[in-house]
Tab-separated table of C-alpha atoms in Angstrom:
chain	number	residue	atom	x	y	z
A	1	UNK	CA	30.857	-10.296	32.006
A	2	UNK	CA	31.647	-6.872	31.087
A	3	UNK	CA	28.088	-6.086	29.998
A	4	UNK	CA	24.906	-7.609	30.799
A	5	UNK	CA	21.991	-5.981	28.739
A	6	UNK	CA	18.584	-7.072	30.914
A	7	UNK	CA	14.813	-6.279	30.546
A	8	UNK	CA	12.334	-6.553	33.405
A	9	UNK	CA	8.606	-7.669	32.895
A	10	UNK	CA	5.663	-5.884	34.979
A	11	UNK	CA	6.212	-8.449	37.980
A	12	UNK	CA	9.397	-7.339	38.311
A	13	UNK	CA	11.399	-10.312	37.072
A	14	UNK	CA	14.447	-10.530	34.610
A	15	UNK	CA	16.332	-13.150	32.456
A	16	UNK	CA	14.215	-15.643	33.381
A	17	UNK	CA	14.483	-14.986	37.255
A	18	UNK	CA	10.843	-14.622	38.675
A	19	UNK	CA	9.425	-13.531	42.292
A	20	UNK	CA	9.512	-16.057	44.783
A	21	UNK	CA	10.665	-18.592	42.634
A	22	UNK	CA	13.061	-21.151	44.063
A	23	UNK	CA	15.916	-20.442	41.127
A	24	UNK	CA	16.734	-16.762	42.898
A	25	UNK	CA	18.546	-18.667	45.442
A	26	UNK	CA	20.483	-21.228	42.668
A	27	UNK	CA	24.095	-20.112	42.882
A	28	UNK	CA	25.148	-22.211	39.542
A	29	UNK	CA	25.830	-19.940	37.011
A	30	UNK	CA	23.282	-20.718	34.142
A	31	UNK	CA	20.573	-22.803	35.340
A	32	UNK	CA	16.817	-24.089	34.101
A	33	UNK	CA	13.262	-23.571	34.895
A	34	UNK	CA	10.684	-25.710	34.298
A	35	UNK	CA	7.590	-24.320	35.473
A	36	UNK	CA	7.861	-20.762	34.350
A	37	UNK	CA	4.605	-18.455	35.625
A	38	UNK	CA	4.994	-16.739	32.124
A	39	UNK	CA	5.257	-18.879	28.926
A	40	UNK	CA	7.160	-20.958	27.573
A	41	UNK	CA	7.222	-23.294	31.209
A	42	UNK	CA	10.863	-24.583	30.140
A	43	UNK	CA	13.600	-21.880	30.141
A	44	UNK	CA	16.842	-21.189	30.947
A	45	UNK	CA	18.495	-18.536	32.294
A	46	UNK	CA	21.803	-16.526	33.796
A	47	UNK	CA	21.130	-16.979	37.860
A	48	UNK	CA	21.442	-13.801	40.323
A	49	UNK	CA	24.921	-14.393	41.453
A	50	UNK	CA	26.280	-14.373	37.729
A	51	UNK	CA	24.348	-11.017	37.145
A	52	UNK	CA	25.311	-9.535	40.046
A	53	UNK	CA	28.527	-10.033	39.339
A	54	UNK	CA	29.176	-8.319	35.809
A	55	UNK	CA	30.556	-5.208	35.635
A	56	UNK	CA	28.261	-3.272	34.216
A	57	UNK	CA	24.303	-4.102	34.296
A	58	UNK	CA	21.910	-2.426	32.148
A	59	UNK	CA	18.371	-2.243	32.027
A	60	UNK	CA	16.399	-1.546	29.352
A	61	UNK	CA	12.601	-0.756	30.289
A	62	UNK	CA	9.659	0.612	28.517
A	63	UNK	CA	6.007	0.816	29.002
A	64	UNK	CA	3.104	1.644	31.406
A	65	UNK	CA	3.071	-2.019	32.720
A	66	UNK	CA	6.455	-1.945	34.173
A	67	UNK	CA	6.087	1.427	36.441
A	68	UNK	CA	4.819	-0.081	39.706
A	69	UNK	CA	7.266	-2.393	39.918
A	70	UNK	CA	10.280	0.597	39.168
A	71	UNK	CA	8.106	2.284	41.540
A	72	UNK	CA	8.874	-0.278	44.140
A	73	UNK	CA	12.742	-0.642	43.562
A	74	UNK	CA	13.309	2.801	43.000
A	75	UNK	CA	11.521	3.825	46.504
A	76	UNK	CA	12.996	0.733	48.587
A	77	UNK	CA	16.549	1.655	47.443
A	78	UNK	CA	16.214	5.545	47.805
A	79	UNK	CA	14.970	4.325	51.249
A	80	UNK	CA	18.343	2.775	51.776
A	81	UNK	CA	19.946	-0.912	51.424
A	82	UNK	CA	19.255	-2.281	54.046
A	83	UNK	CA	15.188	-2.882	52.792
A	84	UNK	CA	15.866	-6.096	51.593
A	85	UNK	CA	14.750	-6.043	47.641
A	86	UNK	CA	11.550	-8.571	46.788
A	87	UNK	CA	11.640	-8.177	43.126
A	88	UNK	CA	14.649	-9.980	41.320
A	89	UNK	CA	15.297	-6.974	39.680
A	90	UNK	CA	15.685	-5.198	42.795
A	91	UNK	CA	17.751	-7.907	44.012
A	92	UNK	CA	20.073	-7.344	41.109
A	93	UNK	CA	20.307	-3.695	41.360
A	94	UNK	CA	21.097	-4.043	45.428
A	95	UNK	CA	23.408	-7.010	44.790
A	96	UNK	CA	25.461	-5.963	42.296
A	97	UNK	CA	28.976	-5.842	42.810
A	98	UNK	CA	29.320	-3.665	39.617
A	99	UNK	CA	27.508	-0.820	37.794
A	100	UNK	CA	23.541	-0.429	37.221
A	101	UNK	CA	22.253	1.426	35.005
A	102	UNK	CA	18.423	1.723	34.549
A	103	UNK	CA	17.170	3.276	30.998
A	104	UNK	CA	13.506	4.200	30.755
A	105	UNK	CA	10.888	5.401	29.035
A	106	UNK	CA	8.524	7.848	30.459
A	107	UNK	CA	5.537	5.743	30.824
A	108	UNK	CA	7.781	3.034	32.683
A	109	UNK	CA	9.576	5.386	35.064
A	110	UNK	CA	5.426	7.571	35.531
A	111	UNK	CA	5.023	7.175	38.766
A	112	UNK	CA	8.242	6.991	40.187
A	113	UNK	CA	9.652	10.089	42.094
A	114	UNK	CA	13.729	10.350	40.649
């Protein structure tokens, strides 16, 4: 892809790519979920090496909900790559063979230090 547009929720996950959850390691490129921790349960979604792999990834994040988890990504990767990224959407933004761009409101990038 030459664009992939992405939100993230307040646990940190995108597309339909959650924390811990056994589809962050699929390597197929569009793959299902069945047991979703957020509703709907059935979903499907583009997998982590697909996203990773567009050229240019864009986030698109608003609201006080989502700020701990920016916190999180934002302070592991100032920290460096090497901290190995827990939240998909830290795993997308250290994977990415591409471009990331993160847009944010102010409430969703509060507590962060850029």
């Amino acid at each position: 892809f030459d664009a992939i547009f992405l939100g993230m929720g307040p646990d940190g996950h995108t597309a339909s790519l959650f924390p811990g959850h056994a589809l962050l390691q699929s390597n197929k490129w569009v793959d299902f979920i069945v047991d979703s921790p957020k509703p709907p349960p059935h979903r499907i979604t583009l997998s982590l090496p697909l996203i990773c792999n567009a050229k240019n990834i864009i986030f698109v994040v608003t609201g006080k909900s989502k700020q701990d988890s920016f916190k999180q990504i934002s302070d592991s990767y100032k920290k460096g790559k090497n901290e190995i990224q827990s939240l998909p959407s830290g795993k997308v933004t250290q994977n990415a063979k591409g471009n990331v761009l993160w847009l944010l409101d102010e409430a969703a990038a509060a507590s962060a230090k850029l």
